[in-house]
Amino acid sequence: MRRRIFPLLVATTLTLMLASCATLPPPAPVTVAEVIRLSHEGDPPDQIIQRMRDAGTVYRLKASQLARLHQQGVSDEVLDYMQHTYLEAVRRDQHMQDWNRWWPAPDGYFYGRCYYGPWPYRCY
């Protein structure tokens, strides 16, 4: 009897563990306000960039917004990465230029991601 129950118990446990991993909430996008806060707190640029990379956030920033962020103390490496996210998104999917996939946040910045599939969905 034990020989039959143990494999069933192991299989059920593994199935539940895998199912719980699939239902983890997606990482929240790193907003511009958070980038400014992290920069003011003295976080190194590579850690800020890694957080943005992990969240998969794409930033569509105007030149004036980039200049304002620079004045607010955001490092050049972080600003370069933020601009790079948009350029890479456009290269992957020309339709990312369509404003229907971008929305203004309450902070006045535009954030984008693919509108289809689970987040973070890579637009390949």
mmCIF file of N, CA and C in Angstrom:
data_model
loop_
_atom_site.group_PDB
_atom_site.id
_atom_site.type_symbol
_atom_site.label_atom_id
_atom_site.label_comp_id
_atom_site.label_asym_id
_atom_site.label_seq_id
_atom_site.Cartn_x
_atom_site.Cartn_y
_atom_site.Cartn_z
ATOM 1 N N MET A 1 0.819 -1.192 0.000
ATOM 2 C CA MET A 1 0.000 0.000 0.000
ATOM 3 C C MET A 1 0.864 1.257 0.000
ATOM 4 N N ARG A 2 1.936 1.243 0.821
ATOM 5 C CA ARG A 2 2.810 2.399 0.887
ATOM 6 C C ARG A 2 3.498 2.657 -0.446
ATOM 7 N N ARG A 3 3.836 1.618 -1.145
ATOM 8 C CA ARG A 3 4.538 1.763 -2.416
ATOM 9 C C ARG A 3 3.670 2.454 -3.459
ATOM 10 N N ARG A 4 2.399 2.335 -3.357
ATOM 11 C CA ARG A 4 1.494 2.970 -4.305
ATOM 12 C C ARG A 4 1.209 4.426 -3.912
ATOM 13 N N ILE A 5 1.147 4.721 -2.657
ATOM 14 C CA ILE A 5 0.796 6.058 -2.186
ATOM 15 C C ILE A 5 1.963 7.015 -2.342
ATOM 16 N N PHE A 6 3.176 6.571 -2.067
ATOM 17 C CA PHE A 6 4.327 7.468 -2.106
ATOM 18 C C PHE A 6 4.541 8.106 -3.484
ATOM 19 N N PRO A 7 4.567 7.343 -4.581
ATOM 20 C CA PRO A 7 4.722 8.011 -5.886
ATOM 21 C C PRO A 7 3.578 8.967 -6.207
ATOM 22 N N LEU A 8 2.380 8.618 -5.799
ATOM 23 C CA LEU A 8 1.238 9.503 -6.018
ATOM 24 C C LEU A 8 1.396 10.789 -5.209
ATOM 25 N N LEU A 9 1.858 10.665 -3.991
ATOM 26 C CA LEU A 9 2.079 11.828 -3.138
ATOM 27 C C LEU A 9 3.171 12.729 -3.716
ATOM 28 N N VAL A 10 4.242 12.152 -4.190
ATOM 29 C CA VAL A 10 5.335 12.924 -4.793
ATOM 30 C C VAL A 10 4.854 13.640 -6.052
ATOM 31 N N ALA A 11 4.130 12.944 -6.893
ATOM 32 C CA ALA A 11 3.633 13.544 -8.134
ATOM 33 C C ALA A 11 2.663 14.685 -7.829
ATOM 34 N N THR A 12 1.792 14.507 -6.862
ATOM 35 C CA THR A 12 0.846 15.558 -6.492
ATOM 36 C C THR A 12 1.571 16.773 -5.931
ATOM 37 N N THR A 13 2.555 16.532 -5.088
ATOM 38 C CA THR A 13 3.328 17.635 -4.499
ATOM 39 C C THR A 13 4.060 18.414 -5.578
ATOM 40 N N LEU A 14 4.710 17.721 -6.490
ATOM 41 C CA LEU A 14 5.431 18.392 -7.573
ATOM 42 C C LEU A 14 4.479 19.186 -8.468
ATOM 43 N N THR A 15 3.330 18.637 -8.757
ATOM 44 C CA THR A 15 2.351 19.337 -9.581
ATOM 45 C C THR A 15 1.877 20.612 -8.901
ATOM 46 N N LEU A 16 1.607 20.539 -7.619
ATOM 47 C CA LEU A 16 1.177 21.729 -6.884
ATOM 48 C C LEU A 16 2.286 22.771 -6.813
ATOM 49 N N MET A 17 3.523 22.335 -6.655
ATOM 50 C CA MET A 17 4.635 23.286 -6.610
ATOM 51 C C MET A 17 4.800 23.993 -7.944
ATOM 52 N N LEU A 18 4.721 23.261 -9.026
ATOM 53 C CA LEU A 18 4.854 23.869 -10.349
ATOM 54 C C LEU A 18 3.683 24.792 -10.661
ATOM 55 N N ALA A 19 2.501 24.405 -10.251
ATOM 56 C CA ALA A 19 1.331 25.250 -10.500
ATOM 57 C C ALA A 19 1.428 26.546 -9.711
ATOM 58 N N SER A 20 1.958 26.481 -8.507
ATOM 59 C CA SER A 20 2.079 27.709 -7.720
ATOM 60 C C SER A 20 3.121 28.640 -8.311
ATOM 61 N N CYS A 21 4.162 28.103 -8.941
ATOM 62 C CA CYS A 21 5.159 28.953 -9.594
ATOM 63 C C CYS A 21 4.564 29.688 -10.786
ATOM 64 N N ALA A 22 3.651 29.057 -11.473
ATOM 65 C CA ALA A 22 3.061 29.667 -12.665
ATOM 66 C C ALA A 22 2.099 30.798 -12.307
ATOM 67 N N THR A 23 1.654 30.837 -11.070
ATOM 68 C CA THR A 23 0.681 31.860 -10.695
ATOM 69 C C THR A 23 1.306 33.010 -9.913
ATOM 70 N N LEU A 24 2.622 33.107 -9.899
ATOM 71 C CA LEU A 24 3.258 34.224 -9.211
ATOM 72 C C LEU A 24 2.896 35.518 -9.923
ATOM 73 N N PRO A 25 2.693 36.576 -9.161
ATOM 74 C CA PRO A 25 2.346 37.846 -9.810
ATOM 75 C C PRO A 25 3.531 38.369 -10.616
ATOM 76 N N PRO A 26 3.263 39.022 -11.728
ATOM 77 C CA PRO A 26 4.351 39.554 -12.543
ATOM 78 C C PRO A 26 5.021 40.716 -11.810
ATOM 79 N N PRO A 27 6.295 40.945 -12.101
ATOM 80 C CA PRO A 27 6.955 42.087 -11.458
ATOM 81 C C PRO A 27 6.329 43.392 -11.931
ATOM 82 N N ALA A 28 6.172 44.300 -11.013
ATOM 83 C CA ALA A 28 5.578 45.592 -11.346
ATOM 84 C C ALA A 28 6.558 46.412 -12.173
ATOM 85 N N PRO A 29 6.064 47.191 -13.137
ATOM 86 C CA PRO A 29 6.962 48.047 -13.911
ATOM 87 C C PRO A 29 7.651 49.053 -12.992
ATOM 88 N N VAL A 30 8.892 49.359 -13.312
ATOM 89 C CA VAL A 30 9.645 50.356 -12.551
ATOM 90 C C VAL A 30 9.302 51.720 -13.145
ATOM 91 N N THR A 31 8.605 52.539 -12.377
ATOM 92 C CA THR A 31 8.174 53.832 -12.877
ATOM 93 C C THR A 31 9.323 54.834 -12.834
ATOM 94 N N VAL A 32 9.137 55.937 -13.523
ATOM 95 C CA VAL A 32 10.139 56.993 -13.536
ATOM 96 C C VAL A 32 10.332 57.552 -12.131
ATOM 97 N N ALA A 33 9.253 57.682 -11.381
ATOM 98 C CA ALA A 33 9.360 58.171 -10.001
ATOM 99 C C ALA A 33 10.232 57.244 -9.156
ATOM 100 N N GLU A 34 10.103 55.931 -9.379
ATOM 101 C CA GLU A 34 10.944 54.983 -8.656
ATOM 102 C C GLU A 34 12.400 55.118 -9.075
ATOM 103 N N VAL A 35 12.651 55.340 -10.354
ATOM 104 C CA VAL A 35 14.018 55.518 -10.834
ATOM 105 C C VAL A 35 14.643 56.740 -10.168
ATOM 106 N N ILE A 36 13.879 57.824 -10.078
ATOM 107 C CA ILE A 36 14.382 59.033 -9.417
ATOM 108 C C ILE A 36 14.649 58.757 -7.945
ATOM 109 N N ARG A 37 13.726 58.074 -7.295
ATOM 110 C CA ARG A 37 13.892 57.765 -5.870
ATOM 111 C C ARG A 37 15.120 56.895 -5.635
ATOM 112 N N LEU A 38 15.283 55.861 -6.451
ATOM 113 C CA LEU A 38 16.434 54.975 -6.306
ATOM 114 C C LEU A 38 17.738 55.722 -6.552
ATOM 115 N N SER A 39 17.728 56.631 -7.498
ATOM 116 C CA SER A 39 18.923 57.425 -7.775
ATOM 117 C C SER A 39 19.258 58.332 -6.588
ATOM 118 N N HIS A 40 18.242 58.927 -5.985
ATOM 119 C CA HIS A 40 18.460 59.798 -4.823
ATOM 120 C C HIS A 40 18.922 59.009 -3.613
ATOM 121 N N GLU A 41 18.476 57.754 -3.513
ATOM 122 C CA GLU A 41 18.886 56.912 -2.390
ATOM 123 C C GLU A 41 20.310 56.399 -2.556
ATOM 124 N N GLY A 42 20.904 56.626 -3.711
ATOM 125 C CA GLY A 42 22.293 56.223 -3.930
ATOM 126 C C GLY A 42 22.481 54.816 -4.455
ATOM 127 N N ASP A 43 21.417 54.201 -4.964
ATOM 128 C CA ASP A 43 21.573 52.873 -5.562
ATOM 129 C C ASP A 43 22.484 52.971 -6.781
ATOM 130 N N PRO A 44 23.381 52.006 -6.963
ATOM 131 C CA PRO A 44 24.254 52.042 -8.138
ATOM 132 C C PRO A 44 23.439 51.898 -9.424
ATOM 133 N N PRO A 45 23.905 52.515 -10.504
ATOM 134 C CA PRO A 45 23.164 52.433 -11.779
ATOM 135 C C PRO A 45 22.926 51.006 -12.253
ATOM 136 N N ASP A 46 23.898 50.112 -12.034
ATOM 137 C CA ASP A 46 23.702 48.739 -12.517
ATOM 138 C C ASP A 46 22.576 48.026 -11.773
ATOM 139 N N GLN A 47 22.352 48.350 -10.499
ATOM 140 C CA GLN A 47 21.237 47.751 -9.772
ATOM 141 C C GLN A 47 19.895 48.308 -10.255
ATOM 142 N N ILE A 48 19.858 49.594 -10.533
ATOM 143 C CA ILE A 48 18.625 50.203 -11.051
ATOM 144 C C ILE A 48 18.292 49.607 -12.413
ATOM 145 N N ILE A 49 19.305 49.476 -13.255
ATOM 146 C CA ILE A 49 19.096 48.905 -14.591
ATOM 147 C C ILE A 49 18.625 47.465 -14.484
ATOM 148 N N GLN A 50 19.189 46.705 -13.558
ATOM 149 C CA GLN A 50 18.774 45.312 -13.396
ATOM 150 C C GLN A 50 17.316 45.217 -12.965
ATOM 151 N N ARG A 51 16.875 46.108 -12.093
ATOM 152 C CA ARG A 51 15.460 46.113 -11.694
ATOM 153 C C ARG A 51 14.563 46.412 -12.886
ATOM 154 N N MET A 52 14.965 47.383 -13.713
ATOM 155 C CA MET A 52 14.169 47.713 -14.898
ATOM 156 C C MET A 52 14.163 46.550 -15.881
ATOM 157 N N ARG A 53 15.295 45.893 -16.021
ATOM 158 C CA ARG A 53 15.395 44.751 -16.933
ATOM 159 C C ARG A 53 14.521 43.598 -16.449
ATOM 160 N N ASP A 54 14.561 43.324 -15.150
ATOM 161 C CA ASP A 54 13.750 42.238 -14.588
ATOM 162 C C ASP A 54 12.255 42.499 -14.767
ATOM 163 N N ALA A 55 11.850 43.760 -14.639
ATOM 164 C CA ALA A 55 10.437 44.110 -14.793
ATOM 165 C C ALA A 55 10.021 44.151 -16.265
ATOM 166 N N GLY A 56 10.978 44.323 -17.162
ATOM 167 C CA GLY A 56 10.654 44.366 -18.582
ATOM 168 C C GLY A 56 9.978 45.656 -19.018
ATOM 169 N N THR A 57 10.183 46.728 -18.281
ATOM 170 C CA THR A 57 9.529 47.993 -18.599
ATOM 171 C C THR A 57 10.183 48.647 -19.806
ATOM 172 N N VAL A 58 9.357 49.193 -20.685
ATOM 173 C CA VAL A 58 9.822 49.944 -21.849
ATOM 174 C C VAL A 58 9.446 51.406 -21.615
ATOM 175 N N TYR A 59 10.417 52.300 -21.804
ATOM 176 C CA TYR A 59 10.201 53.722 -21.550
ATOM 177 C C TYR A 59 10.213 54.482 -22.868
ATOM 178 N N ARG A 60 9.208 55.271 -23.077
ATOM 179 C CA ARG A 60 9.150 56.152 -24.245
ATOM 180 C C ARG A 60 9.285 57.575 -23.726
ATOM 181 N N LEU A 61 10.498 58.106 -23.794
ATOM 182 C CA LEU A 61 10.801 59.399 -23.200
ATOM 183 C C LEU A 61 11.146 60.420 -24.271
ATOM 184 N N LYS A 62 10.671 61.638 -24.059
ATOM 185 C CA LYS A 62 11.029 62.751 -24.925
ATOM 186 C C LYS A 62 12.387 63.285 -24.481
ATOM 187 N N ALA A 63 13.036 64.047 -25.349
ATOM 188 C CA ALA A 63 14.335 64.621 -25.010
ATOM 189 C C ALA A 63 14.219 65.536 -23.801
ATOM 190 N N SER A 64 13.152 66.294 -23.716
ATOM 191 C CA SER A 64 12.972 67.187 -22.567
ATOM 192 C C SER A 64 12.816 66.391 -21.268
ATOM 193 N N GLN A 65 12.160 65.232 -21.347
ATOM 194 C CA GLN A 65 12.013 64.398 -20.154
ATOM 195 C C GLN A 65 13.352 63.802 -19.744
ATOM 196 N N LEU A 66 14.151 63.386 -20.720
ATOM 197 C CA LEU A 66 15.486 62.872 -20.411
ATOM 198 C C LEU A 66 16.337 63.953 -19.754
ATOM 199 N N ALA A 67 16.272 65.181 -20.271
ATOM 200 C CA ALA A 67 17.047 66.282 -19.698
ATOM 201 C C ALA A 67 16.584 66.569 -18.268
ATOM 202 N N ARG A 68 15.282 66.529 -18.037
ATOM 203 C CA ARG A 68 14.751 66.779 -16.703
ATOM 204 C C ARG A 68 15.196 65.697 -15.731
ATOM 205 N N LEU A 69 15.199 64.449 -16.183
ATOM 206 C CA LEU A 69 15.657 63.354 -15.326
ATOM 207 C C LEU A 69 17.136 63.507 -14.996
ATOM 208 N N HIS A 70 17.919 63.934 -15.977
ATOM 209 C CA HIS A 70 19.339 64.152 -15.740
ATOM 210 C C HIS A 70 19.544 65.249 -14.697
ATOM 211 N N GLN A 71 18.750 66.300 -14.779
ATOM 212 C CA GLN A 71 18.828 67.389 -13.798
ATOM 213 C C GLN A 71 18.415 66.919 -12.405
ATOM 214 N N GLN A 72 17.561 65.913 -12.353
ATOM 215 C CA GLN A 72 17.096 65.394 -11.070
ATOM 216 C C GLN A 72 18.044 64.353 -10.484
ATOM 217 N N GLY A 73 19.170 64.110 -11.149
ATOM 218 C CA GLY A 73 20.194 63.237 -10.575
ATOM 219 C C GLY A 73 20.212 61.815 -11.074
ATOM 220 N N VAL A 74 19.459 61.493 -12.102
ATOM 221 C CA VAL A 74 19.494 60.146 -12.663
ATOM 222 C C VAL A 74 20.762 60.028 -13.509
ATOM 223 N N SER A 75 21.500 58.941 -13.317
ATOM 224 C CA SER A 75 22.792 58.788 -13.990
ATOM 225 C C SER A 75 22.623 58.588 -15.496
ATOM 226 N N ASP A 76 23.685 58.898 -16.221
ATOM 227 C CA ASP A 76 23.671 58.744 -17.674
ATOM 228 C C ASP A 76 23.469 57.291 -18.087
ATOM 229 N N GLU A 77 24.039 56.347 -17.328
ATOM 230 C CA GLU A 77 23.888 54.927 -17.669
ATOM 231 C C GLU A 77 22.420 54.506 -17.606
ATOM 232 N N VAL A 78 21.726 54.979 -16.587
ATOM 233 C CA VAL A 78 20.305 54.639 -16.437
ATOM 234 C C VAL A 78 19.491 55.284 -17.551
ATOM 235 N N LEU A 79 19.781 56.540 -17.862
ATOM 236 C CA LEU A 79 19.057 57.224 -18.938
ATOM 237 C C LEU A 79 19.311 56.550 -20.279
ATOM 238 N N ASP A 80 20.550 56.149 -20.516
ATOM 239 C CA ASP A 80 20.864 55.436 -21.758
ATOM 240 C C ASP A 80 20.072 54.138 -21.854
ATOM 241 N N TYR A 81 19.996 53.407 -20.729
ATOM 242 C CA TYR A 81 19.239 52.154 -20.747
ATOM 243 C C TYR A 81 17.760 52.404 -20.985
ATOM 244 N N MET A 82 17.207 53.436 -20.356
ATOM 245 C CA MET A 82 15.791 53.736 -20.533
ATOM 246 C C MET A 82 15.493 54.040 -22.004
ATOM 247 N N GLN A 83 16.362 54.797 -22.641
ATOM 248 C CA GLN A 83 16.168 55.096 -24.059
ATOM 249 C C GLN A 83 16.367 53.840 -24.905
ATOM 250 N N HIS A 84 17.301 53.007 -24.492
ATOM 251 C CA HIS A 84 17.581 51.765 -25.218
ATOM 252 C C HIS A 84 16.376 50.818 -25.203
ATOM 253 N N THR A 85 15.596 50.821 -24.108
ATOM 254 C CA THR A 85 14.444 49.920 -24.042
ATOM 255 C C THR A 85 13.446 50.222 -25.152
ATOM 256 N N TYR A 86 13.242 51.496 -25.408
ATOM 257 C CA TYR A 86 12.293 51.863 -26.471
ATOM 258 C C TYR A 86 12.846 51.505 -27.844
ATOM 259 N N LEU A 87 14.120 51.800 -28.066
ATOM 260 C CA LEU A 87 14.722 51.498 -29.369
ATOM 261 C C LEU A 87 14.677 50.000 -29.660
ATOM 262 N N GLU A 88 14.954 49.198 -28.665
ATOM 263 C CA GLU A 88 14.902 47.748 -28.860
ATOM 264 C C GLU A 88 13.472 47.269 -29.100
ATOM 265 N N ALA A 89 12.520 47.858 -28.408
ATOM 266 C CA ALA A 89 11.121 47.469 -28.622
ATOM 267 C C ALA A 89 10.683 47.793 -30.039
ATOM 268 N N VAL A 90 11.118 48.928 -30.565
ATOM 269 C CA VAL A 90 10.759 49.307 -31.931
ATOM 270 C C VAL A 90 11.445 48.381 -32.927
ATOM 271 N N ARG A 91 12.675 48.025 -32.647
ATOM 272 C CA ARG A 91 13.373 47.098 -33.550
ATOM 273 C C ARG A 91 12.697 45.728 -33.573
ATOM 274 N N ARG A 92 12.235 45.262 -32.403
ATOM 275 C CA ARG A 92 11.589 43.946 -32.343
ATOM 276 C C ARG A 92 10.233 43.958 -33.020
ATOM 277 N N ASP A 93 9.521 45.032 -32.865
ATOM 278 C CA ASP A 93 8.153 45.063 -33.348
ATOM 279 C C ASP A 93 7.843 46.477 -33.841
ATOM 280 N N GLN A 94 7.792 46.669 -35.108
ATOM 281 C CA GLN A 94 7.543 47.996 -35.664
ATOM 282 C C GLN A 94 6.195 48.555 -35.222
ATOM 283 N N HIS A 95 5.300 47.690 -34.831
ATOM 284 C CA HIS A 95 3.986 48.153 -34.391
ATOM 285 C C HIS A 95 4.033 48.829 -33.027
ATOM 286 N N MET A 96 5.172 48.730 -32.332
ATOM 287 C CA MET A 96 5.277 49.407 -31.038
ATOM 288 C C MET A 96 5.221 50.921 -31.196
ATOM 289 N N GLN A 97 5.411 51.399 -32.408
ATOM 290 C CA GLN A 97 5.307 52.823 -32.647
ATOM 291 C C GLN A 97 3.857 53.291 -32.582
ATOM 292 N N ASP A 98 2.934 52.355 -32.688
ATOM 293 C CA ASP A 98 1.515 52.675 -32.647
ATOM 294 C C ASP A 98 1.129 53.134 -31.241
ATOM 295 N N TRP A 99 0.514 54.284 -31.138
ATOM 296 C CA TRP A 99 0.158 54.836 -29.832
ATOM 297 C C TRP A 99 -0.894 54.013 -29.109
ATOM 298 N N ASN A 100 -1.573 53.102 -29.809
ATOM 299 C CA ASN A 100 -2.587 52.295 -29.153
ATOM 300 C C ASN A 100 -1.994 51.373 -28.096
ATOM 301 N N ARG A 101 -0.690 51.121 -28.174
ATOM 302 C CA ARG A 101 -0.058 50.227 -27.216
ATOM 303 C C ARG A 101 0.687 50.992 -26.131
ATOM 304 N N TRP A 102 0.549 52.274 -26.106
ATOM 305 C CA TRP A 102 1.210 53.106 -25.111
ATOM 306 C C TRP A 102 0.146 53.858 -24.339
ATOM 307 N N TRP A 103 0.372 54.074 -23.088
ATOM 308 C CA TRP A 103 -0.592 54.817 -22.307
ATOM 309 C C TRP A 103 0.137 55.777 -21.383
ATOM 310 N N PRO A 104 -0.438 56.957 -21.195
ATOM 311 C CA PRO A 104 0.184 57.897 -20.256
ATOM 312 C C PRO A 104 -0.170 57.518 -18.825
ATOM 313 N N ALA A 105 0.828 57.495 -17.996
ATOM 314 C CA ALA A 105 0.606 57.228 -16.580
ATOM 315 C C ALA A 105 0.281 58.551 -15.881
ATOM 316 N N PRO A 106 -0.209 58.493 -14.678
ATOM 317 C CA PRO A 106 -0.525 59.730 -13.967
ATOM 318 C C PRO A 106 0.674 60.657 -13.791
ATOM 319 N N ASP A 107 1.898 60.103 -13.875
ATOM 320 C CA ASP A 107 3.080 60.948 -13.707
ATOM 321 C C ASP A 107 3.474 61.669 -14.987
ATOM 322 N N GLY A 108 2.720 61.472 -16.088
ATOM 323 C CA GLY A 108 2.981 62.196 -17.328
ATOM 324 C C GLY A 108 3.928 61.496 -18.276
ATOM 325 N N TYR A 109 4.444 60.332 -17.903
ATOM 326 C CA TYR A 109 5.346 59.572 -18.763
ATOM 327 C C TYR A 109 4.564 58.459 -19.450
ATOM 328 N N PHE A 110 5.078 58.029 -20.600
ATOM 329 C CA PHE A 110 4.447 56.947 -21.339
ATOM 330 C C PHE A 110 5.189 55.661 -21.060
ATOM 331 N N TYR A 111 4.440 54.624 -20.703
ATOM 332 C CA TYR A 111 5.012 53.305 -20.474
ATOM 333 C C TYR A 111 4.384 52.363 -21.480
ATOM 334 N N GLY A 112 5.152 51.409 -21.938
ATOM 335 C CA GLY A 112 4.606 50.487 -22.916
ATOM 336 C C GLY A 112 5.024 49.071 -22.635
ATOM 337 N N ARG A 113 4.255 48.176 -23.159
ATOM 338 C CA ARG A 113 4.561 46.767 -23.181
ATOM 339 C C ARG A 113 3.632 46.154 -24.206
ATOM 340 N N CYS A 114 3.893 44.941 -24.556
ATOM 341 C CA CYS A 114 3.037 44.281 -25.524
ATOM 342 C C CYS A 114 1.647 44.132 -24.923
ATOM 343 N N TYR A 115 0.659 44.320 -25.728
ATOM 344 C CA TYR A 115 -0.703 44.246 -25.217
ATOM 345 C C TYR A 115 -1.246 42.833 -25.258
ATOM 346 N N TYR A 116 -0.482 41.905 -25.762
ATOM 347 C CA TYR A 116 -0.964 40.533 -25.859
ATOM 348 C C TYR A 116 -0.068 39.631 -25.025
ATOM 349 N N GLY A 117 -0.635 38.578 -24.500
ATOM 350 C CA GLY A 117 0.130 37.601 -23.747
ATOM 351 C C GLY A 117 0.346 38.020 -22.305
ATOM 352 N N PRO A 118 0.881 37.100 -21.516
ATOM 353 C CA PRO A 118 1.116 37.405 -20.099
ATOM 354 C C PRO A 118 2.288 38.362 -19.945
ATOM 355 N N TRP A 119 2.231 39.186 -18.943
ATOM 356 C CA TRP A 119 3.312 40.126 -18.665
ATOM 357 C C TRP A 119 4.364 39.408 -17.833
ATOM 358 N N PRO A 120 5.657 39.520 -18.017
ATOM 359 C CA PRO A 120 6.283 40.346 -19.045
ATOM 360 C C PRO A 120 6.403 39.558 -20.339
ATOM 361 N N TYR A 121 5.705 39.988 -21.353
ATOM 362 C CA TYR A 121 5.724 39.317 -22.638
ATOM 363 C C TYR A 121 6.768 39.993 -23.519
ATOM 364 N N ARG A 122 7.656 39.234 -24.036
ATOM 365 C CA ARG A 122 8.693 39.779 -24.909
ATOM 366 C C ARG A 122 8.150 39.855 -26.330
ATOM 367 N N CYS A 123 8.302 40.970 -26.963
ATOM 368 C CA CYS A 123 7.739 41.201 -28.304
ATOM 369 C C CYS A 123 8.706 40.693 -29.373
ATOM 370 N N TYR A 124 8.892 39.400 -29.448
ATOM 371 C CA TYR A 124 9.813 38.867 -30.465
ATOM 372 C C TYR A 124 9.036 38.419 -31.674
#
